Amino acid sequence: MSISVKTRNVSKRPFPLESLLPQVPRNNYLHFQEEKQRLQLKKFLLDRMFLVAKTRANIEKRDITEYYEQVFQSISRRHLEEAVTGLLLIYPTSILHILESSSGTLHHILLDYLNHKKGETEFFIEGIKIIVVSHNIPTRIFLQWHVSVIKVPVMYLDDVTQSQSLEEVITEFLTQTHKLALCLFKTVKVGSKGPGDNLHQVAADLLLPQQIIQYLYESEEFMDPEMFLNMYYKPMHVTLDSEVVWPAPSQF
């Protein structure tokens, strides 16, 4: 007697290995940055802007400080917790201004300047040039907004603007301003008024001569606020010529 045995057909396809492994959620780089900002409790990205400006001669410190304080207060009513920190150095006919805040706050400061320039014939700031804008900086280097009048003459061996290129002058400009900012960060306590007009006693060797400020202001390589804001508001999407021809190009 023969006994027939039926065998089951077993599939030879390999068992998927992925089902045996634990599923790990995968995020993209955008999610990583958003989570990083959330953990750091940042409500906005922090920017730093370096400005140089030409002013009327013999301008009073009170006029400049009152103007900027009013601008900061007006912006803070709409943009809470976006405080402005930085340094304003007032020279006889020019100023050096470093501002730290959100990009929206910095743009409102530039817009306020343009509105005053168009509406007032004797505005104390005759022109502004934007030297550098640093986006998404990790932390502030100024604890508050400081103002100092540079009246004490400082002796310099030579005028570097006559012997150095623009790149070298910018390098020295950024190097000296960062050293000055770090010096103030280490010496000025939180809540104090800062060095005031005695900055030459705190860091005399770190003060930039006025000719460097004037040289950067007169350089055509830097944008004024109007050009900067026009570029900022310009749409990122640009229609190419190939997108408007007819018939539309076929893709292979």
Short mmCIF file of C-alpha atoms in Angstrom, two decimals:
data_model
loop_
_atom_site.label_atom_id
_atom_site.label_comp_id
_atom_site.label_asym_id
_atom_site.label_seq_id
_atom_site.Cartn_x
_atom_site.Cartn_y
_atom_site.Cartn_z
CA MET A 1 0.00 0.00 0.00
CA SER A 2 1.37 3.33 -0.90
CA ILE A 3 0.80 6.32 1.26
CA SER A 4 0.76 9.66 -0.44
CA VAL A 5 1.93 12.58 1.54
CA LYS A 6 0.95 16.07 0.50
CA THR A 7 3.54 18.68 1.15
CA ARG A 8 2.71 22.37 1.64
CA ASN A 9 4.23 24.75 -0.84
CA VAL A 10 6.36 27.10 1.18
CA SER A 11 7.19 30.43 -0.35
CA LYS A 12 10.87 30.96 -0.87
CA ARG A 13 10.67 34.72 -0.73
CA PRO A 14 12.90 36.11 2.01
CA PHE A 15 11.19 37.48 5.07
CA PRO A 16 11.50 41.28 5.08
CA LEU A 17 14.29 42.31 7.42
CA GLU A 18 12.73 45.70 8.07
CA SER A 19 9.85 44.14 9.98
CA LEU A 20 12.29 42.61 12.47
CA LEU A 21 14.05 45.90 13.22
CA PRO A 22 12.65 48.62 15.46
CA GLN A 23 11.17 51.49 13.49
CA VAL A 24 13.11 54.66 14.09
CA PRO A 25 11.41 57.94 13.14
CA ARG A 26 13.39 59.84 10.55
CA ASN A 27 13.25 63.64 10.45
CA ASN A 28 14.67 65.98 7.92
CA TYR A 29 17.07 68.84 8.62
CA LEU A 30 14.24 71.34 8.90
CA HIS A 31 12.65 69.38 11.72
CA PHE A 32 16.03 69.16 13.42
CA GLN A 33 16.46 72.95 13.32
CA GLU A 34 12.92 73.55 14.56
CA GLU A 35 13.44 71.17 17.46
CA LYS A 36 16.74 72.84 18.27
CA GLN A 37 15.09 76.24 18.38
CA ARG A 38 12.28 74.88 20.55
CA LEU A 39 14.71 73.40 23.07
CA GLN A 40 16.61 76.67 23.25
CA LEU A 41 13.30 78.49 23.85
CA LYS A 42 13.99 80.86 21.00
CA LYS A 43 10.94 82.71 19.72
CA PHE A 44 12.85 84.40 16.91
CA LEU A 45 16.18 84.19 15.14
CA LEU A 46 18.80 86.68 16.27
CA ASP A 47 20.60 88.93 13.76
CA ARG A 48 23.44 91.40 14.12
CA MET A 49 23.84 94.43 11.86
CA PHE A 50 26.83 96.77 11.47
CA LEU A 51 26.00 100.29 10.25
CA VAL A 52 28.03 103.40 9.54
CA ALA A 53 26.37 106.76 9.00
CA LYS A 54 27.15 110.35 8.19
CA THR A 55 25.68 112.94 10.55
CA ARG A 56 25.46 116.68 10.77
CA ALA A 57 28.33 118.38 12.54
CA ASN A 58 28.03 119.10 16.25
CA ILE A 59 24.99 116.90 16.71
CA GLU A 60 23.93 116.51 20.33
CA LYS A 61 24.11 113.08 21.96
CA ARG A 62 20.68 113.61 23.51
CA ASP A 63 19.05 114.04 20.09
CA ILE A 64 20.46 110.76 18.82
CA THR A 65 19.72 108.72 21.94
CA GLU A 66 16.17 110.06 22.26
CA TYR A 67 15.45 109.26 18.63
CA TYR A 68 16.63 105.65 18.86
CA GLU A 69 14.99 105.05 22.24
CA GLN A 70 11.67 106.20 20.82
CA VAL A 71 12.13 103.90 17.83
CA PHE A 72 12.95 100.93 20.08
CA GLN A 73 9.93 101.59 22.30
CA SER A 74 7.62 101.91 19.31
CA ILE A 75 8.83 98.61 17.86
CA SER A 76 8.67 96.80 21.22
CA ARG A 77 4.91 97.48 21.44
CA ARG A 78 4.37 95.33 18.35
CA HIS A 79 7.23 92.88 18.74
CA LEU A 80 7.31 91.81 22.36
CA GLU A 81 10.47 90.29 23.81
CA GLU A 82 12.55 91.38 20.80
CA ALA A 83 14.81 93.76 22.71
CA VAL A 84 17.53 95.69 20.91
CA THR A 85 21.09 95.49 22.21
CA GLY A 86 24.22 96.91 20.71
CA LEU A 87 26.64 99.81 20.65
CA LEU A 88 26.39 103.33 19.22
CA LEU A 89 29.60 105.32 18.88
CA ILE A 90 29.09 109.00 18.07
CA TYR A 91 31.97 110.70 16.26
CA PRO A 92 32.05 114.41 15.32
CA THR A 93 30.51 113.84 11.86
CA SER A 94 29.73 110.12 11.74
CA ILE A 95 28.46 107.22 13.82
CA LEU A 96 29.18 103.51 14.12
CA HIS A 97 26.13 101.49 15.12
CA ILE A 98 25.94 97.78 15.98
CA LEU A 99 22.44 96.37 16.49
CA GLU A 100 21.31 92.96 17.75
CA SER A 101 17.69 91.86 17.49
CA SER A 102 15.30 89.97 15.23
CA SER A 103 15.38 90.59 11.48
CA GLY A 104 11.92 92.16 11.66
CA THR A 105 13.01 94.65 14.31
CA LEU A 106 16.13 95.62 12.35
CA HIS A 107 14.08 96.16 9.21
CA HIS A 108 11.64 98.39 11.11
CA ILE A 109 14.60 100.49 12.30
CA LEU A 110 15.73 100.96 8.70
CA LEU A 111 12.19 101.79 7.60
CA ASP A 112 11.87 104.43 10.31
CA TYR A 113 15.10 106.04 9.09
CA LEU A 114 13.80 106.15 5.51
CA ASN A 115 10.52 107.70 6.64
CA HIS A 116 12.36 110.45 8.54
CA LYS A 117 14.74 111.04 5.66
CA LYS A 118 11.87 111.53 3.20
CA GLY A 119 9.72 113.59 5.55
CA GLU A 120 12.30 115.83 7.25
CA THR A 121 14.67 118.23 5.54
CA GLU A 122 17.04 118.54 8.52
CA PHE A 123 17.26 115.01 9.84
CA PHE A 124 20.48 114.57 11.80
CA ILE A 125 21.45 111.40 9.87
CA GLU A 126 22.42 112.34 6.32
CA GLY A 127 23.08 108.81 5.10
CA ILE A 128 23.60 105.19 6.21
CA LYS A 129 25.58 102.31 4.76
CA ILE A 130 25.08 98.69 5.83
CA ILE A 131 28.45 97.00 6.23
CA VAL A 132 27.59 93.49 7.46
CA VAL A 133 24.46 91.60 8.49
CA SER A 134 24.98 88.34 10.41
CA HIS A 135 21.91 86.09 10.42
CA ASN A 136 20.96 83.56 13.08
CA ILE A 137 23.81 84.33 15.45
CA PRO A 138 24.03 81.94 18.44
CA THR A 139 24.01 84.58 21.18
CA ARG A 140 24.28 88.29 21.89
CA ILE A 141 27.61 89.93 22.63
CA PHE A 142 26.00 93.06 24.12
CA LEU A 143 23.99 92.91 27.33
CA GLN A 144 22.15 96.14 26.53
CA TRP A 145 22.27 99.14 24.22
CA HIS A 146 25.27 101.39 24.94
CA VAL A 147 25.95 104.92 23.66
CA SER A 148 29.33 106.64 23.78
CA VAL A 149 30.56 109.94 22.39
CA ILE A 150 34.10 109.80 20.96
CA LYS A 151 35.55 113.27 21.57
CA VAL A 152 39.01 112.54 22.89
CA PRO A 153 41.56 112.64 20.07
CA VAL A 154 43.37 109.38 19.57
CA MET A 155 46.83 109.32 17.95
CA TYR A 156 47.24 106.98 14.99
CA LEU A 157 50.50 106.32 13.17
CA ASP A 158 49.01 106.48 9.67
CA ASP A 159 45.76 106.48 7.75
CA VAL A 160 45.20 102.83 6.84
CA THR A 161 42.60 103.77 4.25
CA GLN A 162 45.40 105.17 2.08
CA SER A 163 47.63 102.10 2.19
CA GLN A 164 45.23 99.16 2.52
CA SER A 165 42.62 97.63 0.24
CA LEU A 166 38.90 97.66 1.02
CA GLU A 167 39.03 94.01 2.11
CA GLU A 168 41.82 94.77 4.56
CA VAL A 169 39.98 97.79 5.97
CA ILE A 170 36.80 95.72 6.45
CA THR A 171 38.82 93.00 8.17
CA GLU A 172 40.32 95.51 10.57
CA PHE A 173 36.89 97.10 11.10
CA LEU A 174 35.25 93.81 12.07
CA THR A 175 38.21 92.67 14.15
CA GLN A 176 38.35 95.85 16.21
CA THR A 177 34.59 96.07 16.73
CA HIS A 178 34.39 92.45 17.91
CA LYS A 179 37.31 93.00 20.29
CA LEU A 180 35.59 96.11 21.64
CA ALA A 181 32.33 94.20 22.06
CA LEU A 182 34.07 91.41 23.99
CA CYS A 183 35.83 93.98 26.17
CA LEU A 184 32.50 95.57 27.08
CA PHE A 185 30.97 92.14 27.64
CA LYS A 186 33.65 91.34 30.23
CA THR A 187 33.79 94.73 31.97
CA VAL A 188 30.23 96.09 31.94
CA LYS A 189 27.85 94.59 34.49
CA VAL A 190 24.21 93.81 33.77
CA GLY A 191 21.95 96.76 34.54
CA SER A 192 24.75 99.33 34.64
CA LYS A 193 24.87 102.36 32.36
CA GLY A 194 28.04 101.17 30.70
CA PRO A 195 31.20 103.17 30.08
CA GLY A 196 29.30 106.24 28.84
CA ASP A 197 31.56 108.85 27.29
CA ASN A 198 34.63 107.42 29.05
CA LEU A 199 35.09 104.59 26.60
CA HIS A 200 38.54 105.90 25.73
CA GLN A 201 39.60 105.05 29.29
CA VAL A 202 38.26 101.49 29.06
CA ALA A 203 39.51 100.49 25.59
CA ALA A 204 41.41 103.32 23.94
CA ASP A 205 43.37 100.97 21.66
CA LEU A 206 40.16 99.38 20.35
CA LEU A 207 38.47 102.56 19.13
CA LEU A 208 38.32 102.90 15.37
CA PRO A 209 39.46 106.21 13.87
CA GLN A 210 36.79 108.30 12.20
CA GLN A 211 38.54 108.08 8.81
CA ILE A 212 37.76 104.36 8.66
CA ILE A 213 34.07 105.07 9.34
CA GLN A 214 34.06 107.74 6.63
CA TYR A 215 35.96 105.49 4.21
CA LEU A 216 33.41 102.68 4.58
CA TYR A 217 30.52 105.10 4.26
CA GLU A 218 31.84 106.51 1.00
CA SER A 219 32.54 103.07 -0.51
CA GLU A 220 30.12 102.18 -3.28
CA GLU A 221 30.35 98.46 -2.51
CA PHE A 222 27.95 98.77 0.43
CA MET A 223 24.19 99.24 0.20
CA ASP A 224 22.11 101.96 1.77
CA PRO A 225 18.88 101.04 3.62
CA GLU A 226 16.66 101.65 0.59
CA MET A 227 18.66 99.29 -1.62
CA PHE A 228 18.86 96.72 1.17
CA LEU A 229 15.11 96.72 1.81
CA ASN A 230 14.33 96.54 -1.91
CA MET A 231 16.48 93.45 -2.12
CA TYR A 232 14.87 92.02 1.01
CA TYR A 233 11.32 92.44 -0.30
CA LYS A 234 12.18 91.20 -3.78
CA PRO A 235 10.46 87.85 -4.46
CA MET A 236 12.72 84.84 -4.42
CA HIS A 237 10.91 83.14 -7.31
CA VAL A 238 12.18 84.50 -10.62
CA THR A 239 10.40 83.62 -13.88
CA LEU A 240 12.88 82.45 -16.46
CA ASP A 241 12.55 83.18 -20.17
CA SER A 242 12.12 79.48 -20.88
CA GLU A 243 8.99 79.47 -18.69
CA VAL A 244 7.11 82.01 -20.79
CA VAL A 245 7.85 80.79 -24.34
CA TRP A 246 5.21 79.04 -26.43
CA PRO A 247 4.94 76.20 -26.98
CA ALA A 248 6.18 75.08 -23.60
CA PRO A 249 9.42 73.09 -23.81
CA SER A 250 8.90 69.36 -23.44
CA GLN A 251 10.84 67.44 -20.83
CA PHE A 252 12.44 64.11 -21.61
#
